PDB file of C-alpha atoms in Angstrom:
ATOM      1  CA  MET A   1       0.094  -0.102  -0.007  1.00 53.00           C
ATOM      2  CA  SER A   2       1.526   3.344  -0.908  1.00 54.00           C
ATOM      3  CA  TYR A   3       0.513   6.781   0.450  1.00 54.00           C
ATOM      4  CA  VAL A   4       0.691   9.922  -1.446  1.00 47.00           C
ATOM      5  CA  SER A   5       1.151  13.132   0.683  1.00 48.00           C
ATOM      6  CA  ALA A   6      -0.769  16.102  -0.469  1.00 50.00           C
ATOM      7  CA  GLN A   7       1.329  19.166   0.118  1.00 60.00           C
ATOM      8  CA  GLN A   8      -0.739  21.947   1.741  1.00 65.00           C
ATOM      9  CA  ARG A   9      -0.645  25.364  -0.084  1.00 65.00           C
ATOM     10  CA  TYR A  10       0.428  28.267   2.058  1.00 64.00           C
ATOM     11  CA  ILE A  11      -2.611  30.451   3.129  1.00 69.00           C
ATOM     12  CA  GLN A  12      -1.624  33.636   4.666  1.00 72.00           C
ATOM     13  CA  SER A  13      -3.508  34.906   7.694  1.00 80.00           C
ATOM     14  CA  LEU A  14      -5.287  38.161   6.622  1.00 83.00           C
ATOM     15  CA  PRO A  15      -6.310  39.756   9.872  1.00 90.00           C
ATOM     16  CA  LYS A  16      -2.521  39.129  11.093  1.00 92.00           C
ATOM     17  CA  TYR A  17      -1.312  40.487   7.910  1.00 90.00           C
ATOM     18  CA  LEU A  18      -3.450  43.636   8.177  1.00 92.00           C
ATOM     19  CA  THR A  19      -2.782  44.249  11.763  1.00 94.00           C
ATOM     20  CA  LEU A  20       1.136  44.162  10.790  1.00 95.00           C
ATOM     21  CA  CYS A  21       0.559  46.578   7.727  1.00 95.00           C
ATOM     22  CA  GLU A  22      -1.640  48.846  10.326  1.00 96.00           C
ATOM     23  CA  HIS A  23       1.314  49.186  12.600  1.00 96.00           C
ATOM     24  CA  ASN A  24       3.691  49.915   9.711  1.00 96.00           C
ATOM     25  CA  TYR A  25       1.305  52.810   8.767  1.00 96.00           C
ATOM     26  CA  VAL A  26       1.294  54.581  11.923  1.00 95.00           C
ATOM     27  CA  ARG A  27       5.004  54.185  12.350  1.00 94.00           C
ATOM     28  CA  ALA A  28       5.829  55.262   8.784  1.00 94.00           C
ATOM     29  CA  LEU A  29       3.903  58.392   9.157  1.00 93.00           C
ATOM     30  CA  LYS A  30       6.317  59.632  11.751  1.00 91.00           C
ATOM     31  CA  LEU A  31       9.173  59.013   9.543  1.00 90.00           C
ATOM     32  CA  LEU A  32       7.718  60.861   6.454  1.00 90.00           C
ATOM     33  CA  PRO A  33       9.255  64.425   5.554  1.00 86.00           C
ATOM     34  CA  HIS A  34       7.138  67.275   6.932  1.00 82.00           C
ATOM     35  CA  GLU A  35       6.185  68.269   3.387  1.00 84.00           C
ATOM     36  CA  ARG A  36       4.757  65.150   1.741  1.00 86.00           C
ATOM     37  CA  ARG A  37       5.581  66.315  -1.958  1.00 91.00           C
ATOM     38  CA  VAL A  38       7.126  64.084  -4.509  1.00 93.00           C
ATOM     39  CA  GLY A  39      10.953  64.415  -4.022  1.00 92.00           C
ATOM     40  CA  GLN A  40      11.054  65.416  -0.221  1.00 93.00           C
ATOM     41  CA  GLU A  41      13.045  63.145   1.888  1.00 91.00           C
ATOM     42  CA  ARG A  42      13.946  62.777   5.526  1.00 91.00           C
ATOM     43  CA  LYS A  43      17.324  61.383   6.793  1.00 91.00           C
ATOM     44  CA  VAL A  44      17.340  58.825   9.698  1.00 90.00           C
ATOM     45  CA  GLN A  45      20.347  57.832  11.580  1.00 89.00           C
ATOM     46  CA  LEU A  46      20.175  54.339  13.215  1.00 88.00           C
ATOM     47  CA  GLY A  47      23.301  53.255  14.872  1.00 86.00           C
ATOM     48  CA  HIS A  48      26.097  53.774  12.153  1.00 87.00           C
ATOM     49  CA  SER A  49      23.849  53.694   9.295  1.00 88.00           C
ATOM     50  CA  THR A  50      21.917  56.369   7.637  1.00 90.00           C
ATOM     51  CA  PHE A  51      18.746  55.934   5.830  1.00 91.00           C
ATOM     52  CA  ALA A  52      16.707  58.253   3.469  1.00 93.00           C
ATOM     53  CA  VAL A  53      13.074  58.161   3.549  1.00 93.00           C
ATOM     54  CA  LYS A  54      11.867  59.871   0.329  1.00 95.00           C
ATOM     55  CA  VAL A  55       8.414  60.292  -1.135  1.00 95.00           C
ATOM     56  CA  ASP A  56       8.396  58.992  -4.716  1.00 94.00           C
ATOM     57  CA  ASP A  57       4.667  59.413  -5.669  1.00 94.00           C
ATOM     58  CA  THR A  58       1.597  60.568  -4.207  1.00 94.00           C
ATOM     59  CA  ALA A  59      -2.021  60.194  -5.076  1.00 94.00           C
ATOM     60  CA  LYS A  60      -5.496  61.091  -3.319  1.00 93.00           C
ATOM     61  CA  TYR A  61      -5.403  57.832  -1.417  1.00 95.00           C
ATOM     62  CA  THR A  62      -1.862  56.485  -1.705  1.00 95.00           C
ATOM     63  CA  THR A  63       1.750  57.501  -1.170  1.00 95.00           C
ATOM     64  CA  ASP A  64       4.747  55.646  -2.346  1.00 95.00           C
ATOM     65  CA  ILE A  65       7.854  56.026  -0.416  1.00 95.00           C
ATOM     66  CA  SER A  66      11.352  54.605  -0.767  1.00 94.00           C
ATOM     67  CA  ILE A  67      13.706  53.625   2.095  1.00 93.00           C
ATOM     68  CA  LYS A  68      17.362  53.434   1.139  1.00 92.00           C
ATOM     69  CA  GLN A  69      20.553  52.957   3.036  1.00 91.00           C
ATOM     70  CA  GLU A  70      22.980  55.659   2.282  1.00 90.00           C
ATOM     71  CA  ALA A  71      25.884  55.031   4.612  1.00 85.00           C
ATOM     72  CA  GLY A  72      26.811  52.436   7.343  1.00 81.00           C
ATOM     73  CA  ASN A  73      26.466  49.263   5.155  1.00 74.00           C
ATOM     74  CA  LEU A  74      28.761  46.469   5.064  1.00 76.00           C
ATOM     75  CA  PRO A  75      31.026  45.786   2.141  1.00 80.00           C
ATOM     76  CA  SER A  76      29.592  42.282   1.549  1.00 80.00           C
ATOM     77  CA  VAL A  77      25.990  42.964   2.159  1.00 80.00           C
ATOM     78  CA  LYS A  78      23.827  44.891  -0.394  1.00 81.00           C
ATOM     79  CA  PRO A  79      22.397  48.344   1.194  1.00 84.00           C
ATOM     80  CA  LEU A  80      18.905  48.302   1.988  1.00 85.00           C
ATOM     81  CA  TYR A  81      16.259  49.508  -0.479  1.00 89.00           C
ATOM     82  CA  LEU A  82      12.589  49.267   0.034  1.00 90.00           C
ATOM     83  CA  THR A  83       9.573  50.726  -1.678  1.00 92.00           C
ATOM     84  CA  VAL A  84       6.548  50.991   0.504  1.00 94.00           C
ATOM     85  CA  ARG A  85       2.847  51.806  -0.466  1.00 95.00           C
ATOM     86  CA  MET A  86       0.791  53.564   2.029  1.00 96.00           C
ATOM     87  CA  TYR A  87      -2.704  53.446   1.761  1.00 96.00           C
ATOM     88  CA  HIS A  88      -4.476  56.387   3.332  1.00 95.00           C
ATOM     89  CA  ASP A  89      -8.081  55.310   3.131  1.00 95.00           C
ATOM     90  CA  ALA A  90      -7.288  51.898   4.660  1.00 95.00           C
ATOM     91  CA  LYS A  91      -4.318  53.201   6.962  1.00 96.00           C
ATOM     92  CA  VAL A  92      -2.123  50.340   5.963  1.00 96.00           C
ATOM     93  CA  ALA A  93       1.527  50.393   4.692  1.00 96.00           C
ATOM     94  CA  GLU A  94       3.145  47.583   2.775  1.00 93.00           C
ATOM     95  CA  ILE A  95       6.412  46.730   0.994  1.00 90.00           C
ATOM     96  CA  VAL A  96       5.602  46.397  -2.792  1.00 89.00           C
ATOM     97  CA  HIS A  97       9.293  46.173  -3.964  1.00 78.00           C
ATOM     98  CA  HIS A  98      12.560  45.391  -2.265  1.00 71.00           C
ATOM     99  CA  ASP A  99      16.177  45.565  -3.804  1.00 68.00           C
ATOM    100  CA  PHE A 100      15.082  46.764  -7.013  1.00 57.00           C
ATOM    101  CA  HIS A 101      13.073  43.445  -7.632  1.00 62.00           C
ATOM    102  CA  GLN A 102       9.501  42.938  -9.233  1.00 68.00           C
ATOM    103  CA  ARG A 103       6.337  43.184  -7.376  1.00 68.00           C
ATOM    104  CA  ILE A 104       6.160  40.700  -4.200  1.00 69.00           C
ATOM    105  CA  LYS A 105       3.510  38.148  -4.780  1.00 66.00           C
ATOM    106  CA  PRO A 106       1.318  37.172  -1.574  1.00 66.00           C
ATOM    107  CA  SER A 107       2.636  33.639  -1.473  1.00 65.00           C
ATOM    108  CA  TYR A 108       5.090  31.579  -3.393  1.00 63.00           C
ATOM    109  CA  ALA A 109       4.963  27.859  -4.167  1.00 67.00           C
ATOM    110  CA  TYR A 110       8.139  26.115  -2.578  1.00 69.00           C
ATOM    111  CA  PRO A 111      10.601  25.289  -3.757  1.00 73.00           C
ATOM    112  CA  ASN A 112      10.670  27.787  -6.643  1.00 69.00           C
ATOM    113  CA  PRO A 113      13.729  29.047  -8.938  1.00 74.00           C
ATOM    114  CA  ASN A 114      14.602  32.161  -6.973  1.00 69.00           C
ATOM    115  CA  MET A 115      14.202  30.446  -3.518  1.00 64.00           C
ATOM    116  CA  HIS A 116      11.475  32.673  -2.109  1.00 64.00           C
ATOM    117  CA  GLN A 117       9.965  31.837   1.108  1.00 68.00           C
ATOM    118  CA  LYS A 118       6.369  30.730   0.994  1.00 69.00           C
ATOM    119  CA  ASP A 119       5.535  33.789   3.334  1.00 74.00           C
ATOM    120  CA  GLU A 120       8.019  36.188   1.930  1.00 76.00           C
ATOM    121  CA  LYS A 121       5.542  39.176   1.804  1.00 83.00           C
ATOM    122  CA  TYR A 122       4.777  38.591   5.527  1.00 86.00           C
ATOM    123  CA  GLN A 123       8.262  38.233   6.344  1.00 85.00           C
ATOM    124  CA  LEU A 124       9.491  41.558   4.429  1.00 88.00           C
ATOM    125  CA  ASN A 125       6.653  43.455   6.067  1.00 92.00           C
ATOM    126  CA  ALA A 126       7.519  42.065   9.532  1.00 94.00           C
ATOM    127  CA  PHE A 127      11.191  43.284   8.681  1.00 91.00           C
ATOM    128  CA  LEU A 128       9.610  46.810   7.848  1.00 94.00           C
ATOM    129  CA  TYR A 129       7.813  46.753  11.219  1.00 96.00           C
ATOM    130  CA  ASP A 130      10.952  45.813  13.266  1.00 94.00           C
ATOM    131  CA  TRP A 131      12.956  48.495  11.258  1.00 92.00           C
ATOM    132  CA  LEU A 132      10.061  51.226  11.783  1.00 94.00           C
ATOM    133  CA  VAL A 133       9.980  50.577  15.375  1.00 94.00           C
ATOM    134  CA  ALA A 134      13.790  50.737  15.791  1.00 92.00           C
ATOM    135  CA  CYS A 135      13.889  54.158  13.752  1.00 90.00           C
ATOM    136  CA  VAL A 136      10.937  55.547  16.003  1.00 89.00           C
ATOM    137  CA  GLU A 137      12.520  54.447  19.231  1.00 89.00           C
ATOM    138  CA  ASN A 138      16.328  54.810  18.900  1.00 86.00           C
ATOM    139  CA  GLY A 139      16.815  56.674  15.653  1.00 81.00           C
ATOM    140  CA  ARG A 140      17.910  60.116  15.407  1.00 80.00           C
ATOM    141  CA  ALA A 141      15.628  62.215  13.135  1.00 75.00           C
ATOM    142  CA  VAL A 142      12.888  64.916  14.052  1.00 59.00           C
ATOM    143  CA  LEU A 143       9.780  62.855  13.987  1.00 61.00           C
ATOM    144  CA  ASN A 144       6.257  63.775  13.055  1.00 59.00           C
ATOM    145  CA  TRP A 145       4.311  63.310  16.242  1.00 58.00           C
ATOM    146  CA  ASP A 146       1.058  65.251  15.114  1.00 57.00           C
ATOM    147  CA  VAL A 147      -0.278  62.252  13.257  1.00 55.00           C
ATOM    148  CA  ASN A 148      -3.885  61.999  12.126  1.00 58.00           C
ATOM    149  CA  ASN A 149      -4.965  65.457  13.855  1.00 54.00           C
ATOM    150  CA  GLY A 150      -3.186  64.931  17.094  1.00 51.00           C
ATOM    151  CA  LEU A 151      -3.859  61.218  17.533  1.00 50.00           C
ATOM    152  CA  VAL A 152      -0.995  59.282  17.574  1.00 49.00           C
TER     153      VAL A 152
END
């Protein structure tokens, strides 16, 4: 008698993902430049690294920002580069590109040719959360504390 094991497809927990993106939105608002026009940027120093948070595009309900490591990177590691889309109507922020790659899929079959993790989109947004928390709590930059008309 032979048994065939069916591989279960990865299914992302939407409430868990949206909660993470909501936390990212609140913290990303604090790091945006005071004037949220295209081309404006704010420098953030975290440890020995310097990052630039730049407004790339704005629309009625969305803002695209890029986060780029400008100084302090190790010679053998590529500097950080993320593109984050902020949805103002839903009050969520998520990574849409990283390291100049194509759009990130919600999930990947595993194994795959590029060796993406099954939950890579969630992992990248969890990294963004950790990075934003570190910047808000330990980074050196003037933060925007008047978020959402005084409600932080």
